[in-house]
């Protein structure tokens, strides 16, 4: 029997799935970026998976999982690993389809009605 490799898009097409949901697409994109970074870091520094695991304070199978991209690592664990690699994480969030940008520092969105404002002096707090 002859086996033939097919890509995931072909499988999805056979299943009648026209488009990958954006949350799944984002997850695999981030997983790929993370696993590629970890693998490249290890190879660039001429480390075996076991040596790299010792450096991270984990066991070798965990390094294998991280490099595979098929492991759903927690955000806390990502931060722990990147801190040990002296690597800063930059997360960029942007709306899809030209949705209105949200300025998190625009305080007009968070205005408190005047009736709810209490002067510090009224609370008896020394300034």
Short mmCIF file of N, CA and C in Angstrom, two decimals:
data_model
loop_
_atom_site.label_atom_id
_atom_site.label_comp_id
_atom_site.label_asym_id
_atom_site.label_seq_id
_atom_site.Cartn_x
_atom_site.Cartn_y
_atom_site.Cartn_z
N UNK A 1 0.84 -1.18 0.00
CA UNK A 1 0.00 0.00 0.00
C UNK A 1 0.88 1.24 0.00
N UNK A 2 0.55 2.16 -0.85
CA UNK A 2 1.32 3.39 -0.96
C UNK A 2 0.62 4.51 -0.20
N UNK A 3 1.41 5.24 0.57
CA UNK A 3 0.86 6.35 1.34
C UNK A 3 1.31 7.66 0.71
N UNK A 4 0.44 8.62 0.77
CA UNK A 4 0.74 9.92 0.21
C UNK A 4 0.46 10.99 1.26
N UNK A 5 1.41 11.89 1.44
CA UNK A 5 1.21 12.99 2.38
C UNK A 5 0.31 14.04 1.75
N UNK A 6 -0.62 14.54 2.54
CA UNK A 6 -1.47 15.64 2.09
C UNK A 6 -1.42 16.74 3.13
N UNK A 7 -1.63 17.94 2.69
CA UNK A 7 -1.58 19.06 3.64
C UNK A 7 -2.92 19.24 4.34
N UNK A 8 -2.89 20.00 5.41
CA UNK A 8 -4.09 20.18 6.24
C UNK A 8 -5.22 20.88 5.48
N UNK A 9 -4.87 21.77 4.56
CA UNK A 9 -5.92 22.44 3.79
C UNK A 9 -6.71 21.45 2.94
N UNK A 10 -6.03 20.44 2.40
CA UNK A 10 -6.73 19.41 1.62
C UNK A 10 -7.68 18.62 2.49
N UNK A 11 -7.24 18.30 3.70
CA UNK A 11 -8.10 17.56 4.63
C UNK A 11 -9.33 18.39 4.97
N UNK A 12 -9.13 19.66 5.27
CA UNK A 12 -10.25 20.54 5.59
C UNK A 12 -11.22 20.65 4.42
N UNK A 13 -10.66 20.73 3.22
CA UNK A 13 -11.50 20.81 2.02
C UNK A 13 -12.34 19.54 1.88
N UNK A 14 -11.73 18.37 2.12
CA UNK A 14 -12.46 17.11 2.03
C UNK A 14 -13.56 17.03 3.08
N UNK A 15 -13.34 17.67 4.22
CA UNK A 15 -14.33 17.68 5.29
C UNK A 15 -15.41 18.74 5.07
N UNK A 16 -15.23 19.55 4.05
CA UNK A 16 -16.21 20.58 3.75
C UNK A 16 -16.01 21.86 4.54
N UNK A 17 -14.83 22.03 5.11
CA UNK A 17 -14.53 23.24 5.87
C UNK A 17 -13.87 24.24 4.92
N UNK A 18 -14.54 25.36 4.72
CA UNK A 18 -14.03 26.36 3.78
C UNK A 18 -12.96 27.25 4.39
N UNK A 19 -13.10 27.53 5.66
CA UNK A 19 -12.21 28.50 6.29
C UNK A 19 -11.90 28.06 7.72
N UNK A 20 -10.65 28.23 8.11
CA UNK A 20 -10.25 27.91 9.48
C UNK A 20 -10.72 29.05 10.38
N UNK A 21 -11.41 28.73 11.47
CA UNK A 21 -11.84 29.79 12.40
C UNK A 21 -10.64 30.61 12.87
N UNK A 22 -10.82 31.91 13.01
CA UNK A 22 -9.71 32.80 13.33
C UNK A 22 -9.03 32.46 14.65
N UNK A 23 -9.79 31.96 15.65
CA UNK A 23 -9.15 31.63 16.92
C UNK A 23 -8.19 30.46 16.76
N UNK A 24 -8.52 29.50 15.94
CA UNK A 24 -7.63 28.36 15.70
C UNK A 24 -6.43 28.81 14.89
N UNK A 25 -6.66 29.64 13.91
CA UNK A 25 -5.58 30.17 13.09
C UNK A 25 -4.58 30.95 13.95
N UNK A 26 -5.09 31.80 14.85
CA UNK A 26 -4.22 32.58 15.74
C UNK A 26 -3.42 31.66 16.66
N UNK A 27 -4.10 30.63 17.20
CA UNK A 27 -3.43 29.71 18.11
C UNK A 27 -2.25 29.03 17.43
N UNK A 28 -2.47 28.51 16.22
CA UNK A 28 -1.39 27.81 15.53
C UNK A 28 -0.30 28.76 15.07
N UNK A 29 -0.65 29.98 14.74
CA UNK A 29 0.36 30.96 14.37
C UNK A 29 1.27 31.27 15.57
N UNK A 30 0.66 31.49 16.72
CA UNK A 30 1.45 31.77 17.93
C UNK A 30 2.27 30.55 18.35
N UNK A 31 1.68 29.36 18.25
CA UNK A 31 2.39 28.13 18.59
C UNK A 31 3.62 27.95 17.70
N UNK A 32 3.44 28.23 16.41
CA UNK A 32 4.54 28.12 15.46
C UNK A 32 5.65 29.10 15.80
N UNK A 33 5.29 30.35 16.08
CA UNK A 33 6.29 31.36 16.42
C UNK A 33 7.08 30.95 17.66
N UNK A 34 6.37 30.48 18.67
CA UNK A 34 7.02 30.10 19.92
C UNK A 34 7.92 28.89 19.72
N UNK A 35 7.42 27.84 19.08
CA UNK A 35 8.21 26.63 18.91
C UNK A 35 9.44 26.89 18.04
N UNK A 36 9.27 27.70 17.01
CA UNK A 36 10.40 28.03 16.14
C UNK A 36 11.45 28.83 16.89
N UNK A 37 11.01 29.77 17.71
CA UNK A 37 11.96 30.57 18.49
C UNK A 37 12.76 29.68 19.45
N UNK A 38 12.06 28.80 20.15
CA UNK A 38 12.71 27.91 21.12
C UNK A 38 13.70 26.99 20.42
N UNK A 39 13.28 26.39 19.32
CA UNK A 39 14.16 25.49 18.56
C UNK A 39 15.39 26.24 18.05
N UNK A 40 15.17 27.40 17.42
CA UNK A 40 16.29 28.18 16.88
C UNK A 40 17.26 28.61 17.98
N UNK A 41 16.73 29.00 19.13
CA UNK A 41 17.58 29.41 20.25
C UNK A 41 18.48 28.25 20.67
N UNK A 42 17.88 27.07 20.81
CA UNK A 42 18.64 25.89 21.26
C UNK A 42 19.72 25.53 20.25
N UNK A 43 19.37 25.49 18.97
CA UNK A 43 20.33 25.11 17.92
C UNK A 43 21.43 26.16 17.80
N UNK A 44 21.06 27.43 17.84
CA UNK A 44 22.03 28.52 17.73
C UNK A 44 23.07 28.45 18.85
N UNK A 45 22.64 27.98 20.02
CA UNK A 45 23.54 27.89 21.17
C UNK A 45 24.16 26.51 21.34
N UNK A 46 24.03 25.67 20.30
CA UNK A 46 24.63 24.33 20.28
C UNK A 46 24.29 23.52 21.52
N UNK A 47 23.02 23.52 21.89
CA UNK A 47 22.57 22.77 23.06
C UNK A 47 21.76 21.56 22.63
N UNK A 48 21.94 20.46 23.34
CA UNK A 48 21.06 19.31 23.13
C UNK A 48 19.75 19.63 23.84
N UNK A 49 18.72 18.85 23.55
CA UNK A 49 17.46 19.06 24.25
C UNK A 49 17.64 18.86 25.75
N UNK A 50 18.47 17.90 26.13
CA UNK A 50 18.70 17.64 27.56
C UNK A 50 19.41 18.82 28.22
N UNK A 51 20.44 19.36 27.57
CA UNK A 51 21.15 20.52 28.12
C UNK A 51 20.22 21.73 28.22
N UNK A 52 19.42 21.91 27.19
CA UNK A 52 18.48 23.02 27.16
C UNK A 52 17.44 22.86 28.27
N UNK A 53 16.98 21.63 28.47
CA UNK A 53 16.01 21.35 29.53
C UNK A 53 16.59 21.71 30.89
N UNK A 54 17.85 21.34 31.12
CA UNK A 54 18.51 21.67 32.39
C UNK A 54 18.59 23.18 32.58
N UNK A 55 18.86 23.88 31.51
CA UNK A 55 18.94 25.35 31.56
C UNK A 55 17.58 25.95 31.93
N UNK A 56 16.51 25.36 31.41
CA UNK A 56 15.16 25.86 31.67
C UNK A 56 14.57 25.35 32.97
N UNK A 57 15.20 24.32 33.54
CA UNK A 57 14.67 23.73 34.76
C UNK A 57 13.48 22.81 34.51
N UNK A 58 13.48 22.17 33.33
CA UNK A 58 12.43 21.22 32.98
C UNK A 58 13.08 19.92 32.52
N UNK A 59 12.28 18.94 32.20
CA UNK A 59 12.79 17.66 31.70
C UNK A 59 12.84 17.71 30.17
N UNK A 60 13.68 16.86 29.58
CA UNK A 60 13.88 16.84 28.13
C UNK A 60 12.58 16.66 27.35
N UNK A 61 11.65 15.78 27.78
CA UNK A 61 10.41 15.65 27.01
C UNK A 61 9.62 16.96 26.89
N UNK A 62 9.75 17.84 27.88
CA UNK A 62 9.06 19.14 27.80
C UNK A 62 9.66 19.99 26.69
N UNK A 63 10.97 19.96 26.53
CA UNK A 63 11.61 20.71 25.45
C UNK A 63 11.11 20.18 24.11
N UNK A 64 11.01 18.87 23.99
CA UNK A 64 10.50 18.26 22.77
C UNK A 64 9.08 18.74 22.48
N UNK A 65 8.24 18.80 23.50
CA UNK A 65 6.86 19.28 23.33
C UNK A 65 6.85 20.74 22.90
N UNK A 66 7.68 21.56 23.55
CA UNK A 66 7.73 22.98 23.22
C UNK A 66 8.18 23.21 21.78
N UNK A 67 9.16 22.42 21.34
CA UNK A 67 9.67 22.57 19.98
C UNK A 67 8.71 22.03 18.93
N UNK A 68 7.84 21.13 19.32
CA UNK A 68 6.92 20.52 18.36
C UNK A 68 5.83 21.48 17.90
N UNK A 69 5.48 22.44 18.74
CA UNK A 69 4.40 23.36 18.41
C UNK A 69 3.03 22.76 18.64
N UNK A 70 2.98 21.55 19.14
CA UNK A 70 1.70 20.87 19.39
C UNK A 70 1.38 20.80 20.87
N UNK A 71 1.93 21.71 21.63
CA UNK A 71 1.73 21.72 23.08
C UNK A 71 1.07 23.03 23.47
N UNK A 72 -0.03 22.95 24.18
CA UNK A 72 -0.77 24.15 24.59
C UNK A 72 -0.18 24.65 25.91
N UNK A 73 0.88 25.42 25.81
CA UNK A 73 1.59 25.93 26.98
C UNK A 73 0.84 27.13 27.55
N UNK A 74 0.85 27.26 28.86
CA UNK A 74 0.16 28.38 29.51
C UNK A 74 0.95 29.67 29.31
N UNK A 75 0.26 30.77 29.43
CA UNK A 75 0.90 32.07 29.31
C UNK A 75 1.97 32.24 30.38
N UNK A 76 1.70 31.77 31.59
CA UNK A 76 2.68 31.87 32.67
C UNK A 76 3.94 31.08 32.33
N UNK A 77 3.77 29.88 31.77
CA UNK A 77 4.92 29.06 31.40
C UNK A 77 5.72 29.71 30.27
N UNK A 78 5.03 30.34 29.33
CA UNK A 78 5.73 31.06 28.26
C UNK A 78 6.59 32.16 28.87
N UNK A 79 6.02 32.91 29.80
CA UNK A 79 6.77 33.99 30.46
C UNK A 79 7.97 33.43 31.23
N UNK A 80 7.78 32.31 31.91
CA UNK A 80 8.88 31.68 32.66
C UNK A 80 10.02 31.28 31.72
N UNK A 81 9.68 30.63 30.61
CA UNK A 81 10.70 30.17 29.65
C UNK A 81 11.42 31.37 29.04
N UNK A 82 10.68 32.37 28.61
CA UNK A 82 11.30 33.52 27.96
C UNK A 82 12.18 34.31 28.94
N UNK A 83 11.79 34.36 30.20
CA UNK A 83 12.63 35.04 31.20
C UNK A 83 13.97 34.31 31.34
N UNK A 84 13.93 32.98 31.33
CA UNK A 84 15.18 32.20 31.43
C UNK A 84 16.04 32.36 30.18
N UNK A 85 15.42 32.69 29.07
CA UNK A 85 16.17 32.91 27.83
C UNK A 85 16.53 34.38 27.65
N UNK A 86 16.23 35.19 28.67
CA UNK A 86 16.49 36.63 28.63
C UNK A 86 15.87 37.25 27.37
N UNK A 87 14.63 36.86 27.13
CA UNK A 87 13.91 37.29 25.93
C UNK A 87 12.65 38.04 26.33
N UNK A 88 12.47 39.19 25.75
CA UNK A 88 11.28 40.00 26.00
C UNK A 88 10.17 39.56 25.06
N UNK A 89 8.96 39.49 25.57
CA UNK A 89 7.81 39.12 24.75
C UNK A 89 7.08 40.40 24.35
N UNK A 90 6.77 40.50 23.08
CA UNK A 90 6.00 41.65 22.59
C UNK A 90 4.74 41.10 21.96
N UNK A 91 3.61 41.44 22.54
CA UNK A 91 2.32 40.98 22.04
C UNK A 91 1.61 42.15 21.40
N UNK A 92 1.27 42.02 20.14
CA UNK A 92 0.57 43.08 19.43
C UNK A 92 -0.86 42.64 19.17
N UNK A 93 -1.80 43.47 19.56
CA UNK A 93 -3.21 43.20 19.34
C UNK A 93 -3.76 44.24 18.39
N UNK A 94 -4.46 43.81 17.39
CA UNK A 94 -5.06 44.75 16.46
C UNK A 94 -6.40 44.19 15.98
N UNK A 95 -7.37 45.07 15.80
CA UNK A 95 -8.68 44.61 15.34
C UNK A 95 -8.61 44.11 13.90
N UNK A 96 -9.47 43.14 13.59
CA UNK A 96 -9.54 42.61 12.24
C UNK A 96 -10.49 43.45 11.39
N UNK A 97 -10.35 43.37 10.10
CA UNK A 97 -11.27 43.98 9.14
C UNK A 97 -11.49 45.47 9.38
N UNK A 98 -10.41 46.19 9.68
CA UNK A 98 -10.49 47.65 9.83
C UNK A 98 -11.51 48.10 10.87
N UNK A 99 -11.71 47.28 11.90
CA UNK A 99 -12.60 47.71 12.97
C UNK A 99 -11.97 48.92 13.66
N UNK A 100 -12.78 49.68 14.36
CA UNK A 100 -12.30 50.88 15.02
C UNK A 100 -11.24 50.53 16.05
N UNK A 101 -10.11 51.23 15.97
CA UNK A 101 -9.06 51.04 16.97
C UNK A 101 -9.53 51.52 18.32
N UNK A 102 -9.12 50.82 19.36
CA UNK A 102 -9.48 51.21 20.72
C UNK A 102 -8.24 51.74 21.39
N UNK A 103 -8.31 52.98 21.86
CA UNK A 103 -7.20 53.59 22.58
C UNK A 103 -7.40 53.33 24.06
N UNK A 104 -6.61 52.42 24.61
CA UNK A 104 -6.76 52.04 26.01
C UNK A 104 -6.47 53.20 26.95
N UNK A 105 -5.76 54.22 26.45
CA UNK A 105 -5.39 55.33 27.31
C UNK A 105 -6.32 56.53 27.13
N UNK A 106 -7.35 56.38 26.35
CA UNK A 106 -8.33 57.45 26.14
C UNK A 106 -9.26 57.47 27.35
N UNK A 107 -9.00 58.36 28.27
CA UNK A 107 -9.75 58.39 29.53
C UNK A 107 -11.17 58.89 29.36
N UNK A 108 -11.50 59.50 28.22
CA UNK A 108 -12.87 59.96 28.02
C UNK A 108 -13.84 58.78 27.97
N UNK A 109 -13.32 57.60 27.64
CA UNK A 109 -14.17 56.40 27.63
C UNK A 109 -14.49 55.96 29.06
N UNK A 110 -13.74 56.48 30.01
CA UNK A 110 -13.88 56.04 31.40
C UNK A 110 -14.32 57.18 32.32
N UNK A 111 -14.98 58.17 31.76
CA UNK A 111 -15.38 59.31 32.57
C UNK A 111 -16.36 58.89 33.66
N UNK A 112 -16.13 59.42 34.83
CA UNK A 112 -16.99 59.14 35.98
C UNK A 112 -18.00 60.27 36.10
N UNK A 113 -19.28 59.94 36.23
CA UNK A 113 -20.28 61.00 36.40
C UNK A 113 -19.93 61.87 37.60
N UNK A 114 -20.15 63.18 37.47
CA UNK A 114 -19.80 64.14 38.52
C UNK A 114 -20.42 63.76 39.86
N UNK A 115 -21.59 63.17 39.85
CA UNK A 115 -22.27 62.79 41.10
C UNK A 115 -21.49 61.72 41.86
N UNK A 116 -20.63 60.97 41.16
CA UNK A 116 -19.87 59.90 41.82
C UNK A 116 -18.49 60.34 42.29
N UNK A 117 -18.11 61.57 41.98
CA UNK A 117 -16.79 62.05 42.37
C UNK A 117 -16.84 62.58 43.80
N UNK A 118 -15.94 62.09 44.62
CA UNK A 118 -15.86 62.52 46.02
C UNK A 118 -14.51 63.19 46.20
N UNK A 119 -14.52 64.39 46.74
CA UNK A 119 -13.27 65.08 46.98
C UNK A 119 -12.51 64.39 48.10
N UNK A 120 -11.20 64.38 47.98
CA UNK A 120 -10.36 63.73 48.98
C UNK A 120 -10.61 64.32 50.36
N UNK A 121 -10.81 65.66 50.43
CA UNK A 121 -11.04 66.29 51.73
C UNK A 121 -12.29 65.73 52.40
N UNK A 122 -13.32 65.40 51.60
CA UNK A 122 -14.56 64.88 52.16
C UNK A 122 -14.37 63.51 52.79
N UNK A 123 -13.35 62.78 52.36
CA UNK A 123 -13.09 61.46 52.93
C UNK A 123 -12.26 61.55 54.20
N UNK A 124 -11.77 62.73 54.51
CA UNK A 124 -10.94 62.89 55.70
C UNK A 124 -9.54 62.34 55.53
N UNK A 125 -9.06 62.32 54.30
CA UNK A 125 -7.73 61.78 54.02
C UNK A 125 -6.74 62.94 54.01
N UNK A 126 -5.66 62.79 54.77
CA UNK A 126 -4.63 63.82 54.79
C UNK A 126 -3.83 63.75 53.51
N UNK A 127 -3.63 64.91 52.90
CA UNK A 127 -2.88 64.96 51.64
C UNK A 127 -1.54 65.60 51.89
#
